[in-house]
Amino acid sequence: MSGKWTKVAAPATISNIGPGFDIFGMALKEPFDVIEGKKIDKGIIISEITGPGAETIPADPKKNSVGIAASAVLDKCGADFGIELKIKKGIRPCSGIGSSGASAAGGAYLAHLLCGEKLNDAQLILCAAMAENVTSGGLHADNVAPCILGGFTVIRSYEPFEVIRIEPPEDLGVVVAMPDVLVSTKEARAVLPAEVSVKDLVFHAGNASCLVHAMETGDIDLLGRSVKDAVFEPARAHLIPHLKEAESVAMSLGAKASFLGGSGPCVISFFSISKHNGDIIADGIRNMYADKGMRCDTWVTGWGTGCRRL
Ligand code: HSE
């Protein structure tokens, strides 16, 4: 058997977003991965991996996020065929904007299309999250959920799994700044505390609740005030050179919030498109890193849709 090639785009995503560790996520317009696949007789074959960081990505389908997630969907659907895959990374691995999540979600979504779209959203997200569990040192769906559903997503519970999607405000602009340092999610999860205090729990619950309200009502000032993290970003800050300086530069240039994207190293800044200029924030952070002798890539973008057929 050798079918037609099907191609999908899987976007970068921001996870955690202040108080929502392993809960909140948002899809970005760019960058994104492109994954192509066609039906073959059996098994999963990865015949090509290209793009930034491709040389670090395993081609063994049992160790590759695209392969693991696609295989989970084939199993779940009882498919009687396999898939040959080609992966074009647009999102560098170890970036903090859901590189492995985009691979996992893209692989799951592609297999879902080839199987005739038999799964519901929660089943599809969980197939992708299985890949995250293998490659990132813990089951978390806060990148794969927005990567599949688009917009802003909130995971109410992992067992049983329940996720909701909220349309973010049109006025919400996003600056992504990626300093030239690699931080693996496995490494960044290993430094987290095993327990949190009641004081921090109360702080997170209050900010998380207001953040969701702000997303729904389009209150960008409240959104900015609610992007607060007393536990996870402080525990990881030492892994990201000049994180606090980058956040301070963004805030001094009009950002509403500036914070660590996922497990880092990306520094994410929110701004109001109607009131601020994202390019100024991006230039400010890039120049700060240049002064320290470090390269930093930036994107001025916004929230976007989930995986889509190309
Ligand atoms: N919520 C996860 C973490 C996201 O922070 O470890 C990893 O991309």
PDB file of C-alpha atoms and ligand atoms in Angstrom:
ATOM      1  CA  MET A   1       0.000   0.000   0.000  1.00  0.00           C
ATOM      2  CA  SER A   2       1.252   3.513  -0.740  1.00  0.00           C
ATOM      3  CA  GLY A   3      -1.231   6.347  -0.271  1.00  0.00           C
ATOM      4  CA  LYS A   4      -1.285  10.051  -1.109  1.00  0.00           C
ATOM      5  CA  TRP A   5       0.811  12.434   0.979  1.00  0.00           C
ATOM      6  CA  THR A   6      -1.181  14.489   3.516  1.00  0.00           C
ATOM      7  CA  LYS A   7       0.442  17.602   5.022  1.00  0.00           C
ATOM      8  CA  VAL A   8      -0.399  19.392   8.297  1.00  0.00           C
ATOM      9  CA  ALA A   9       0.889  22.463  10.154  1.00  0.00           C
ATOM     10  CA  ALA A  10       1.297  22.235  13.949  1.00  0.00           C
ATOM     11  CA  PRO A  11       1.806  25.589  15.718  1.00  0.00           C
ATOM     12  CA  ALA A  12       4.100  26.622  18.536  1.00  0.00           C
ATOM     13  CA  THR A  13       2.309  27.057  21.854  1.00  0.00           C
ATOM     14  CA  ILE A  14       2.930  28.881  25.119  1.00  0.00           C
ATOM     15  CA  SER A  15       2.230  26.878  28.240  1.00  0.00           C
ATOM     16  CA  ASN A  16       1.899  27.680  31.970  1.00  0.00           C
ATOM     17  CA  ILE A  17       1.287  31.445  31.307  1.00  0.00           C
ATOM     18  CA  GLY A  18       1.968  32.541  34.886  1.00  0.00           C
ATOM     19  CA  PRO A  19      -0.177  30.671  37.408  1.00  0.00           C
ATOM     20  CA  GLY A  20      -1.347  27.788  35.151  1.00  0.00           C
ATOM     21  CA  PHE A  21       1.481  25.229  35.390  1.00  0.00           C
ATOM     22  CA  ASP A  22       0.464  22.170  33.309  1.00  0.00           C
ATOM     23  CA  ILE A  23      -3.025  23.770  32.939  1.00  0.00           C
ATOM     24  CA  PHE A  24      -2.962  26.836  30.642  1.00  0.00           C
ATOM     25  CA  GLY A  25      -1.802  26.928  27.038  1.00  0.00           C
ATOM     26  CA  MET A  26      -2.172  29.149  23.984  1.00  0.00           C
ATOM     27  CA  ALA A  27      -1.518  28.476  20.306  1.00  0.00           C
ATOM     28  CA  LEU A  28       0.644  30.959  18.392  1.00  0.00           C
ATOM     29  CA  LYS A  29       0.355  32.007  14.725  1.00  0.00           C
ATOM     30  CA  GLU A  30       4.040  31.268  14.214  1.00  0.00           C
ATOM     31  CA  PRO A  31       6.414  29.514  14.182  1.00  0.00           C
ATOM     32  CA  PHE A  32       5.020  26.069  13.253  1.00  0.00           C
ATOM     33  CA  ASP A  33       6.155  22.582  12.219  1.00  0.00           C
ATOM     34  CA  VAL A  34       5.034  20.907   9.001  1.00  0.00           C
ATOM     35  CA  ILE A  35       4.432  17.166   9.055  1.00  0.00           C
ATOM     36  CA  GLU A  36       3.654  15.026   6.023  1.00  0.00           C
ATOM     37  CA  GLY A  37       2.477  11.445   6.013  1.00  0.00           C
ATOM     38  CA  LYS A  38       1.161   8.721   3.747  1.00  0.00           C
ATOM     39  CA  LYS A  39      -0.309   5.308   4.386  1.00  0.00           C
ATOM     40  CA  ILE A  40       2.007   2.294   4.074  1.00  0.00           C
ATOM     41  CA  ASP A  41       1.359  -1.404   4.739  1.00  0.00           C
ATOM     42  CA  LYS A  42       2.414  -1.429   8.384  1.00  0.00           C
ATOM     43  CA  GLY A  43       4.490   0.241  11.080  1.00  0.00           C
ATOM     44  CA  ILE A  44       5.780   3.806  11.323  1.00  0.00           C
ATOM     45  CA  ILE A  45       8.738   4.961   9.224  1.00  0.00           C
ATOM     46  CA  ILE A  46      10.315   8.411   9.610  1.00  0.00           C
ATOM     47  CA  SER A  47      12.038   9.022   6.264  1.00  0.00           C
ATOM     48  CA  GLU A  48      13.047  12.689   6.656  1.00  0.00           C
ATOM     49  CA  ILE A  49      13.646  15.231   9.451  1.00  0.00           C
ATOM     50  CA  THR A  50      14.677  18.766   8.456  1.00  0.00           C
ATOM     51  CA  GLY A  51      14.721  22.270   9.977  1.00  0.00           C
ATOM     52  CA  PRO A  52      16.372  23.837  13.041  1.00  0.00           C
ATOM     53  CA  GLY A  53      17.670  21.220  15.486  1.00  0.00           C
ATOM     54  CA  ALA A  54      16.755  18.314  13.150  1.00  0.00           C
ATOM     55  CA  GLU A  55      20.077  16.608  13.863  1.00  0.00           C
ATOM     56  CA  THR A  56      19.140  16.253  17.560  1.00  0.00           C
ATOM     57  CA  ILE A  57      15.779  14.569  16.885  1.00  0.00           C
ATOM     58  CA  PRO A  58      15.670  10.756  16.911  1.00  0.00           C
ATOM     59  CA  ALA A  59      14.405   9.081  13.720  1.00  0.00           C
ATOM     60  CA  ASP A  60      13.455   5.965  15.685  1.00  0.00           C
ATOM     61  CA  PRO A  61       9.621   6.196  15.696  1.00  0.00           C
ATOM     62  CA  LYS A  62       9.476   4.779  19.233  1.00  0.00           C
ATOM     63  CA  LYS A  63      11.577   7.691  20.520  1.00  0.00           C
ATOM     64  CA  ASN A  64      10.230  10.411  18.230  1.00  0.00           C
ATOM     65  CA  SER A  65       7.239  12.536  19.375  1.00  0.00           C
ATOM     66  CA  VAL A  66       5.589  12.467  15.923  1.00  0.00           C
ATOM     67  CA  GLY A  67       6.029   8.692  15.660  1.00  0.00           C
ATOM     68  CA  ILE A  68       4.829   7.916  19.208  1.00  0.00           C
ATOM     69  CA  ALA A  69       1.705  10.088  18.869  1.00  0.00           C
ATOM     70  CA  ALA A  70       0.843   8.821  15.368  1.00  0.00           C
ATOM     71  CA  SER A  71       1.240   5.242  16.558  1.00  0.00           C
ATOM     72  CA  ALA A  72      -1.059   5.924  19.563  1.00  0.00           C
ATOM     73  CA  VAL A  73      -3.770   7.198  17.193  1.00  0.00           C
ATOM     74  CA  LEU A  74      -3.397   4.181  14.856  1.00  0.00           C
ATOM     75  CA  ASP A  75      -3.723   1.831  17.854  1.00  0.00           C
ATOM     76  CA  LYS A  76      -6.727   3.713  19.266  1.00  0.00           C
ATOM     77  CA  CYS A  77      -8.488   3.586  15.873  1.00  0.00           C
ATOM     78  CA  GLY A  78      -7.573  -0.070  15.222  1.00  0.00           C
ATOM     79  CA  ALA A  79      -6.006   0.959  11.885  1.00  0.00           C
ATOM     80  CA  ASP A  80      -4.865  -1.814   9.524  1.00  0.00           C
ATOM     81  CA  PHE A  81      -2.105   0.291   7.941  1.00  0.00           C
ATOM     82  CA  GLY A  82       1.092   2.123   8.904  1.00  0.00           C
ATOM     83  CA  ILE A  83       2.420   5.621   8.084  1.00  0.00           C
ATOM     84  CA  GLU A  84       5.572   7.016   6.471  1.00  0.00           C
ATOM     85  CA  LEU A  85       6.381  10.442   7.931  1.00  0.00           C
ATOM     86  CA  LYS A  86       8.416  13.490   6.913  1.00  0.00           C
ATOM     87  CA  ILE A  87       9.008  16.131   9.590  1.00  0.00           C
ATOM     88  CA  LYS A  88       9.989  19.735   8.868  1.00  0.00           C
ATOM     89  CA  LYS A  89      10.715  21.503  12.143  1.00  0.00           C
ATOM     90  CA  GLY A  90       9.874  25.198  12.300  1.00  0.00           C
ATOM     91  CA  ILE A  91      10.241  25.231  16.081  1.00  0.00           C
ATOM     92  CA  ARG A  92      13.699  24.478  17.470  1.00  0.00           C
ATOM     93  CA  PRO A  93      13.747  21.732  20.151  1.00  0.00           C
ATOM     94  CA  CYS A  94      14.322  22.844  23.783  1.00  0.00           C
ATOM     95  CA  SER A  95      12.773  26.255  23.085  1.00  0.00           C
ATOM     96  CA  GLY A  96       9.949  26.627  25.626  1.00  0.00           C
ATOM     97  CA  ILE A  97       7.311  27.153  22.926  1.00  0.00           C
ATOM     98  CA  GLY A  98       6.136  23.583  22.629  1.00  0.00           C
ATOM     99  CA  SER A  99       8.515  22.084  20.065  1.00  0.00           C
ATOM    100  CA  SER A 100       7.908  18.498  21.206  1.00  0.00           C
ATOM    101  CA  GLY A 101       4.220  19.366  21.732  1.00  0.00           C
ATOM    102  CA  ALA A 102       3.873  20.530  18.106  1.00  0.00           C
ATOM    103  CA  SER A 103       5.540  17.332  16.892  1.00  0.00           C
ATOM    104  CA  ALA A 104       3.281  15.209  19.089  1.00  0.00           C
ATOM    105  CA  ALA A 105       0.077  17.077  18.225  1.00  0.00           C
ATOM    106  CA  GLY A 106       0.988  17.223  14.522  1.00  0.00           C
ATOM    107  CA  GLY A 107       1.710  13.485  14.446  1.00  0.00           C
ATOM    108  CA  ALA A 108      -1.537  12.680  16.230  1.00  0.00           C
ATOM    109  CA  TYR A 109      -3.567  15.024  14.015  1.00  0.00           C
ATOM    110  CA  LEU A 110      -2.061  13.662  10.799  1.00  0.00           C
ATOM    111  CA  ALA A 111      -2.786  10.060  11.830  1.00  0.00           C
ATOM    112  CA  HIS A 112      -6.297  11.163  12.845  1.00  0.00           C
ATOM    113  CA  LEU A 113      -6.905  12.531   9.316  1.00  0.00           C
ATOM    114  CA  LEU A 114      -5.535   9.347   7.699  1.00  0.00           C
ATOM    115  CA  CYS A 115      -7.833   7.245   9.947  1.00  0.00           C
ATOM    116  CA  GLY A 116     -10.944   9.178   8.885  1.00  0.00           C
ATOM    117  CA  GLU A 117     -11.267  11.503  11.928  1.00  0.00           C
ATOM    118  CA  LYS A 118     -12.757   8.924  14.323  1.00  0.00           C
ATOM    119  CA  LEU A 119     -11.462  10.387  17.608  1.00  0.00           C
ATOM    120  CA  ASN A 120     -12.945  13.180  19.708  1.00  0.00           C
ATOM    121  CA  ASP A 121     -10.796  16.146  20.843  1.00  0.00           C
ATOM    122  CA  ALA A 122      -9.990  14.671  24.273  1.00  0.00           C
ATOM    123  CA  GLN A 123      -8.913  11.310  22.782  1.00  0.00           C
ATOM    124  CA  LEU A 124      -6.727  13.049  20.221  1.00  0.00           C
ATOM    125  CA  ILE A 125      -5.095  15.284  22.838  1.00  0.00           C
ATOM    126  CA  LEU A 126      -4.387  12.297  25.102  1.00  0.00           C
ATOM    127  CA  CYS A 127      -2.714  10.380  22.236  1.00  0.00           C
ATOM    128  CA  ALA A 128      -0.442  13.401  21.713  1.00  0.00           C
ATOM    129  CA  ALA A 129       0.141  13.746  25.477  1.00  0.00           C
ATOM    130  CA  MET A 130       1.391  10.119  25.569  1.00  0.00           C
ATOM    131  CA  ALA A 131       4.311  11.256  23.411  1.00  0.00           C
ATOM    132  CA  GLU A 132       4.993  14.175  25.775  1.00  0.00           C
ATOM    133  CA  ASN A 133       5.087  11.709  28.656  1.00  0.00           C
ATOM    134  CA  VAL A 134       7.796   9.657  26.930  1.00  0.00           C
ATOM    135  CA  THR A 135       9.953  12.532  25.652  1.00  0.00           C
ATOM    136  CA  SER A 136       9.528  15.278  28.282  1.00  0.00           C
ATOM    137  CA  GLY A 137       9.697  13.569  31.658  1.00  0.00           C
ATOM    138  CA  GLY A 138       6.041  13.795  32.681  1.00  0.00           C
ATOM    139  CA  LEU A 139       2.494  13.626  31.343  1.00  0.00           C
ATOM    140  CA  HIS A 140       1.387  17.138  30.509  1.00  0.00           C
ATOM    141  CA  ALA A 141      -1.075  18.283  27.856  1.00  0.00           C
ATOM    142  CA  ASP A 142      -0.801  22.053  28.189  1.00  0.00           C
ATOM    143  CA  ASN A 143       1.107  22.340  24.875  1.00  0.00           C
ATOM    144  CA  VAL A 144      -0.676  19.625  22.872  1.00  0.00           C
ATOM    145  CA  ALA A 145      -4.185  20.821  23.872  1.00  0.00           C
ATOM    146  CA  PRO A 146      -3.839  24.344  22.384  1.00  0.00           C
ATOM    147  CA  CYS A 147      -1.783  22.941  19.497  1.00  0.00           C
ATOM    148  CA  ILE A 148      -4.787  20.830  18.512  1.00  0.00           C
ATOM    149  CA  LEU A 149      -7.680  23.102  19.563  1.00  0.00           C
ATOM    150  CA  GLY A 150      -6.138  26.545  18.904  1.00  0.00           C
ATOM    151  CA  GLY A 151      -6.772  29.642  21.040  1.00  0.00           C
ATOM    152  CA  PHE A 152      -6.380  29.466  24.821  1.00  0.00           C
ATOM    153  CA  THR A 153      -7.011  26.172  26.619  1.00  0.00           C
ATOM    154  CA  VAL A 154      -7.544  25.242  30.260  1.00  0.00           C
ATOM    155  CA  ILE A 155      -7.149  21.671  31.492  1.00  0.00           C
ATOM    156  CA  ARG A 156      -9.633  21.281  34.346  1.00  0.00           C
ATOM    157  CA  SER A 157      -8.509  17.738  35.169  1.00  0.00           C
ATOM    158  CA  TYR A 158      -6.163  15.024  33.878  1.00  0.00           C
ATOM    159  CA  GLU A 159      -8.129  12.122  35.431  1.00  0.00           C
ATOM    160  CA  PRO A 160     -10.734  12.143  34.052  1.00  0.00           C
ATOM    161  CA  PHE A 161      -9.350  14.307  31.258  1.00  0.00           C
ATOM    162  CA  GLU A 162     -11.303  17.511  30.616  1.00  0.00           C
ATOM    163  CA  VAL A 163     -10.205  20.573  28.682  1.00  0.00           C
ATOM    164  CA  ILE A 164     -11.987  23.758  27.628  1.00  0.00           C
ATOM    165  CA  ARG A 165     -11.110  26.226  24.875  1.00  0.00           C
ATOM    166  CA  ILE A 166     -11.510  30.002  25.162  1.00  0.00           C
ATOM    167  CA  GLU A 167     -11.141  32.518  22.339  1.00  0.00           C
ATOM    168  CA  PRO A 168      -8.421  34.987  23.437  1.00  0.00           C
ATOM    169  CA  PRO A 169      -8.874  38.753  22.903  1.00  0.00           C
ATOM    170  CA  GLU A 170      -8.242  40.065  19.371  1.00  0.00           C
ATOM    171  CA  ASP A 171      -6.104  42.831  20.903  1.00  0.00           C
ATOM    172  CA  LEU A 172      -3.634  40.413  22.522  1.00  0.00           C
ATOM    173  CA  GLY A 173      -0.193  40.624  20.907  1.00  0.00           C
ATOM    174  CA  VAL A 174       2.671  38.276  21.753  1.00  0.00           C
ATOM    175  CA  VAL A 175       6.437  38.742  21.543  1.00  0.00           C
ATOM    176  CA  VAL A 176       8.483  35.546  21.640  1.00  0.00           C
ATOM    177  CA  ALA A 177      12.172  35.990  22.446  1.00  0.00           C
ATOM    178  CA  MET A 178      14.322  32.869  22.198  1.00  0.00           C
ATOM    179  CA  PRO A 179      17.817  33.293  23.659  1.00  0.00           C
ATOM    180  CA  ASP A 180      20.504  31.002  22.254  1.00  0.00           C
ATOM    181  CA  VAL A 181      20.468  28.439  25.054  1.00  0.00           C
ATOM    182  CA  LEU A 182      18.845  24.992  25.197  1.00  0.00           C
ATOM    183  CA  VAL A 183      16.667  23.980  28.162  1.00  0.00           C
ATOM    184  CA  SER A 184      15.154  20.496  28.070  1.00  0.00           C
ATOM    185  CA  THR A 185      11.734  20.057  29.639  1.00  0.00           C
ATOM    186  CA  LYS A 186      13.024  16.949  31.444  1.00  0.00           C
ATOM    187  CA  GLU A 187      15.793  18.989  33.069  1.00  0.00           C
ATOM    188  CA  ALA A 188      13.417  21.880  33.875  1.00  0.00           C
ATOM    189  CA  ARG A 189      10.861  19.542  35.493  1.00  0.00           C
ATOM    190  CA  ALA A 190      13.568  17.904  37.590  1.00  0.00           C
ATOM    191  CA  VAL A 191      14.284  21.178  39.466  1.00  0.00           C
ATOM    192  CA  LEU A 192      10.665  21.760  40.568  1.00  0.00           C
ATOM    193  CA  PRO A 193       9.611  21.470  44.215  1.00  0.00           C
ATOM    194  CA  ALA A 194       7.532  18.408  45.129  1.00  0.00           C
ATOM    195  CA  GLU A 195       5.140  20.458  47.287  1.00  0.00           C
ATOM    196  CA  VAL A 196       3.793  24.015  47.459  1.00  0.00           C
ATOM    197  CA  SER A 197       2.647  26.090  50.425  1.00  0.00           C
ATOM    198  CA  VAL A 198      -0.961  27.079  51.091  1.00  0.00           C
ATOM    199  CA  LYS A 199       0.101  30.717  50.625  1.00  0.00           C
ATOM    200  CA  ASP A 200       1.385  29.978  47.084  1.00  0.00           C
ATOM    201  CA  LEU A 201      -1.673  27.835  46.300  1.00  0.00           C
ATOM    202  CA  VAL A 202      -3.971  30.741  47.233  1.00  0.00           C
ATOM    203  CA  PHE A 203      -1.860  33.160  45.172  1.00  0.00           C
ATOM    204  CA  HIS A 204      -2.002  30.887  42.109  1.00  0.00           C
ATOM    205  CA  ALA A 205      -5.728  30.138  42.399  1.00  0.00           C
ATOM    206  CA  GLY A 206      -6.568  33.855  42.586  1.00  0.00           C
ATOM    207  CA  ASN A 207      -4.392  34.821  39.622  1.00  0.00           C
ATOM    208  CA  ALA A 208      -5.456  31.824  37.530  1.00  0.00           C
ATOM    209  CA  SER A 209      -9.146  32.585  38.059  1.00  0.00           C
ATOM    210  CA  CYS A 210      -8.722  36.240  37.078  1.00  0.00           C
ATOM    211  CA  LEU A 211      -6.559  35.304  34.086  1.00  0.00           C
ATOM    212  CA  VAL A 212      -9.327  33.106  32.665  1.00  0.00           C
ATOM    213  CA  HIS A 213     -11.891  35.865  33.251  1.00  0.00           C
ATOM    214  CA  ALA A 214      -9.585  38.368  31.514  1.00  0.00           C
ATOM    215  CA  MET A 215      -9.124  36.052  28.511  1.00  0.00           C
ATOM    216  CA  GLU A 216     -12.878  35.747  28.157  1.00  0.00           C
ATOM    217  CA  THR A 217     -13.728  39.389  28.637  1.00  0.00           C
ATOM    218  CA  GLY A 218     -10.739  40.834  26.745  1.00  0.00           C
ATOM    219  CA  ASP A 219      -9.441  42.768  29.757  1.00  0.00           C
ATOM    220  CA  ILE A 220      -5.760  42.941  28.770  1.00  0.00           C
ATOM    221  CA  ASP A 221      -4.769  44.958  31.869  1.00  0.00           C
ATOM    222  CA  LEU A 222      -6.255  42.333  34.206  1.00  0.00           C
ATOM    223  CA  LEU A 223      -4.665  39.629  32.053  1.00  0.00           C
ATOM    224  CA  GLY A 224      -1.273  41.280  32.471  1.00  0.00           C
ATOM    225  CA  ARG A 225      -1.689  41.592  36.258  1.00  0.00           C
ATOM    226  CA  SER A 226      -2.716  37.926  36.510  1.00  0.00           C
ATOM    227  CA  VAL A 227       0.316  36.419  34.762  1.00  0.00           C
ATOM    228  CA  LYS A 228       2.042  35.654  38.076  1.00  0.00           C
ATOM    229  CA  ASP A 229       3.969  32.563  39.153  1.00  0.00           C
ATOM    230  CA  ALA A 230       5.274  32.209  42.722  1.00  0.00           C
ATOM    231  CA  VAL A 231       6.525  28.637  42.353  1.00  0.00           C
ATOM    232  CA  PHE A 232       7.596  27.264  38.961  1.00  0.00           C
ATOM    233  CA  GLU A 233       9.347  30.150  37.194  1.00  0.00           C
ATOM    234  CA  PRO A 234      11.353  31.058  40.338  1.00  0.00           C
ATOM    235  CA  ALA A 235      12.518  27.433  40.623  1.00  0.00           C
ATOM    236  CA  ARG A 236      13.694  27.455  36.990  1.00  0.00           C
ATOM    237  CA  ALA A 237      15.027  31.005  36.629  1.00  0.00           C
ATOM    238  CA  HIS A 238      18.659  29.932  37.132  1.00  0.00           C
ATOM    239  CA  LEU A 239      18.441  27.803  33.947  1.00  0.00           C
ATOM    240  CA  ILE A 240      17.775  30.852  31.728  1.00  0.00           C
ATOM    241  CA  PRO A 241      20.521  33.490  31.471  1.00  0.00           C
ATOM    242  CA  HIS A 242      19.278  37.068  32.001  1.00  0.00           C
ATOM    243  CA  LEU A 243      15.599  36.063  32.308  1.00  0.00           C
ATOM    244  CA  LYS A 244      14.754  38.791  34.813  1.00  0.00           C
ATOM    245  CA  GLU A 245      16.572  41.467  32.784  1.00  0.00           C
ATOM    246  CA  ALA A 246      14.645  40.406  29.639  1.00  0.00           C
ATOM    247  CA  GLU A 247      11.331  40.612  31.516  1.00  0.00           C
ATOM    248  CA  SER A 248      12.239  44.034  32.960  1.00  0.00           C
ATOM    249  CA  VAL A 249      13.185  45.373  29.511  1.00  0.00           C
ATOM    250  CA  ALA A 250       9.844  44.176  28.083  1.00  0.00           C
ATOM    251  CA  MET A 251       7.845  45.730  30.948  1.00  0.00           C
ATOM    252  CA  SER A 252       9.742  49.028  30.643  1.00  0.00           C
ATOM    253  CA  LEU A 253       8.828  49.111  26.920  1.00  0.00           C
ATOM    254  CA  GLY A 254       5.094  48.721  27.499  1.00  0.00           C
ATOM    255  CA  ALA A 255       4.486  44.970  27.789  1.00  0.00           C
ATOM    256  CA  LYS A 256       1.472  44.007  29.938  1.00  0.00           C
ATOM    257  CA  ALA A 257       3.256  40.880  31.186  1.00  0.00           C
ATOM    258  CA  SER A 258       6.586  39.193  30.547  1.00  0.00           C
ATOM    259  CA  PHE A 259       7.277  35.654  31.696  1.00  0.00           C
ATOM    260  CA  LEU A 260       8.997  32.343  31.056  1.00  0.00           C
ATOM    261  CA  GLY A 261       7.359  30.362  28.249  1.00  0.00           C
ATOM    262  CA  GLY A 262       6.734  26.761  29.336  1.00  0.00           C
ATOM    263  CA  SER A 263       9.916  25.257  30.701  1.00  0.00           C
ATOM    264  CA  GLY A 264      12.039  27.907  28.921  1.00  0.00           C
ATOM    265  CA  PRO A 265      14.215  29.412  27.637  1.00  0.00           C
ATOM    266  CA  CYS A 266      11.751  31.546  25.594  1.00  0.00           C
ATOM    267  CA  VAL A 267      10.729  34.799  27.242  1.00  0.00           C
ATOM    268  CA  ILE A 268       7.136  35.666  26.317  1.00  0.00           C
ATOM    269  CA  SER A 269       5.694  39.184  26.484  1.00  0.00           C
ATOM    270  CA  PHE A 270       2.044  40.127  26.120  1.00  0.00           C
ATOM    271  CA  PHE A 271       1.103  43.525  24.751  1.00  0.00           C
ATOM    272  CA  SER A 272      -2.013  45.365  23.631  1.00  0.00           C
ATOM    273  CA  ILE A 273      -1.922  45.555  19.810  1.00  0.00           C
ATOM    274  CA  SER A 274      -3.981  48.773  19.796  1.00  0.00           C
ATOM    275  CA  LYS A 275      -1.726  50.559  22.321  1.00  0.00           C
ATOM    276  CA  HIS A 276       1.814  49.214  22.004  1.00  0.00           C
ATOM    277  CA  ASN A 277       4.353  48.244  19.402  1.00  0.00           C
ATOM    278  CA  GLY A 278       5.575  44.671  19.713  1.00  0.00           C
ATOM    279  CA  ASP A 279       8.637  45.385  17.550  1.00  0.00           C
ATOM    280  CA  ILE A 280       9.976  47.793  20.182  1.00  0.00           C
ATOM    281  CA  ILE A 281       9.694  45.102  22.859  1.00  0.00           C
ATOM    282  CA  ALA A 282      11.330  42.484  20.604  1.00  0.00           C
ATOM    283  CA  ASP A 283      14.192  44.851  19.681  1.00  0.00           C
ATOM    284  CA  GLY A 284      14.711  45.782  23.346  1.00  0.00           C
ATOM    285  CA  ILE A 285      15.076  42.165  24.475  1.00  0.00           C
ATOM    286  CA  ARG A 286      17.258  41.224  21.492  1.00  0.00           C
ATOM    287  CA  ASN A 287      19.563  44.203  22.143  1.00  0.00           C
ATOM    288  CA  MET A 288      19.811  43.366  25.849  1.00  0.00           C
ATOM    289  CA  TYR A 289      20.982  39.827  24.970  1.00  0.00           C
ATOM    290  CA  ALA A 290      23.344  41.209  22.277  1.00  0.00           C
ATOM    291  CA  ASP A 291      24.939  43.453  24.948  1.00  0.00           C
ATOM    292  CA  LYS A 292      25.566  40.301  27.005  1.00  0.00           C
ATOM    293  CA  GLY A 293      27.131  38.588  23.966  1.00  0.00           C
ATOM    294  CA  MET A 294      24.173  36.258  23.348  1.00  0.00           C
ATOM    295  CA  ARG A 295      22.089  35.784  20.227  1.00  0.00           C
ATOM    296  CA  CYS A 296      18.313  35.978  20.712  1.00  0.00           C
ATOM    297  CA  ASP A 297      15.738  35.298  17.956  1.00  0.00           C
ATOM    298  CA  THR A 298      12.400  37.097  18.217  1.00  0.00           C
ATOM    299  CA  TRP A 299       8.915  36.829  16.716  1.00  0.00           C
ATOM    300  CA  VAL A 300       6.169  39.437  17.031  1.00  0.00           C
ATOM    301  CA  THR A 301       3.031  37.402  16.649  1.00  0.00           C
ATOM    302  CA  GLY A 302      -0.369  36.652  18.157  1.00  0.00           C
ATOM    303  CA  TRP A 303      -2.530  33.737  19.156  1.00  0.00           C
ATOM    304  CA  GLY A 304      -3.604  31.368  16.423  1.00  0.00           C
ATOM    305  CA  THR A 305      -5.522  28.315  15.313  1.00  0.00           C
ATOM    306  CA  GLY A 306      -4.641  24.706  16.103  1.00  0.00           C
ATOM    307  CA  CYS A 307      -3.276  22.022  13.767  1.00  0.00           C
ATOM    308  CA  ARG A 308      -4.543  22.397  10.228  1.00  0.00           C
ATOM    309  CA  ARG A 309      -4.313  20.588   6.919  1.00  0.00           C
ATOM    310  CA  LEU A 310      -2.131  22.361   4.348  1.00  0.00           C
TER     311      LEU A 310
HETATM  312  N1  HSE B   1       3.911  22.636  31.714  1.00  0.00           N
HETATM  313  C1  HSE B   1       5.129  22.078  31.162  1.00  0.00           C
HETATM  314  C2  HSE B   1       6.293  22.478  32.045  1.00  0.00           C
HETATM  315  C3  HSE B   1       5.338  22.601  29.783  1.00  0.00           C
HETATM  316  O1  HSE B   1       6.379  23.649  32.402  1.00  0.00           O
HETATM  317  O2  HSE B   1       7.100  21.607  32.391  1.00  0.00           O
HETATM  318  C4  HSE B   1       6.608  22.146  29.134  1.00  0.00           C
HETATM  319  O3  HSE B   1       6.699  22.662  27.841  1.00  0.00           O
END
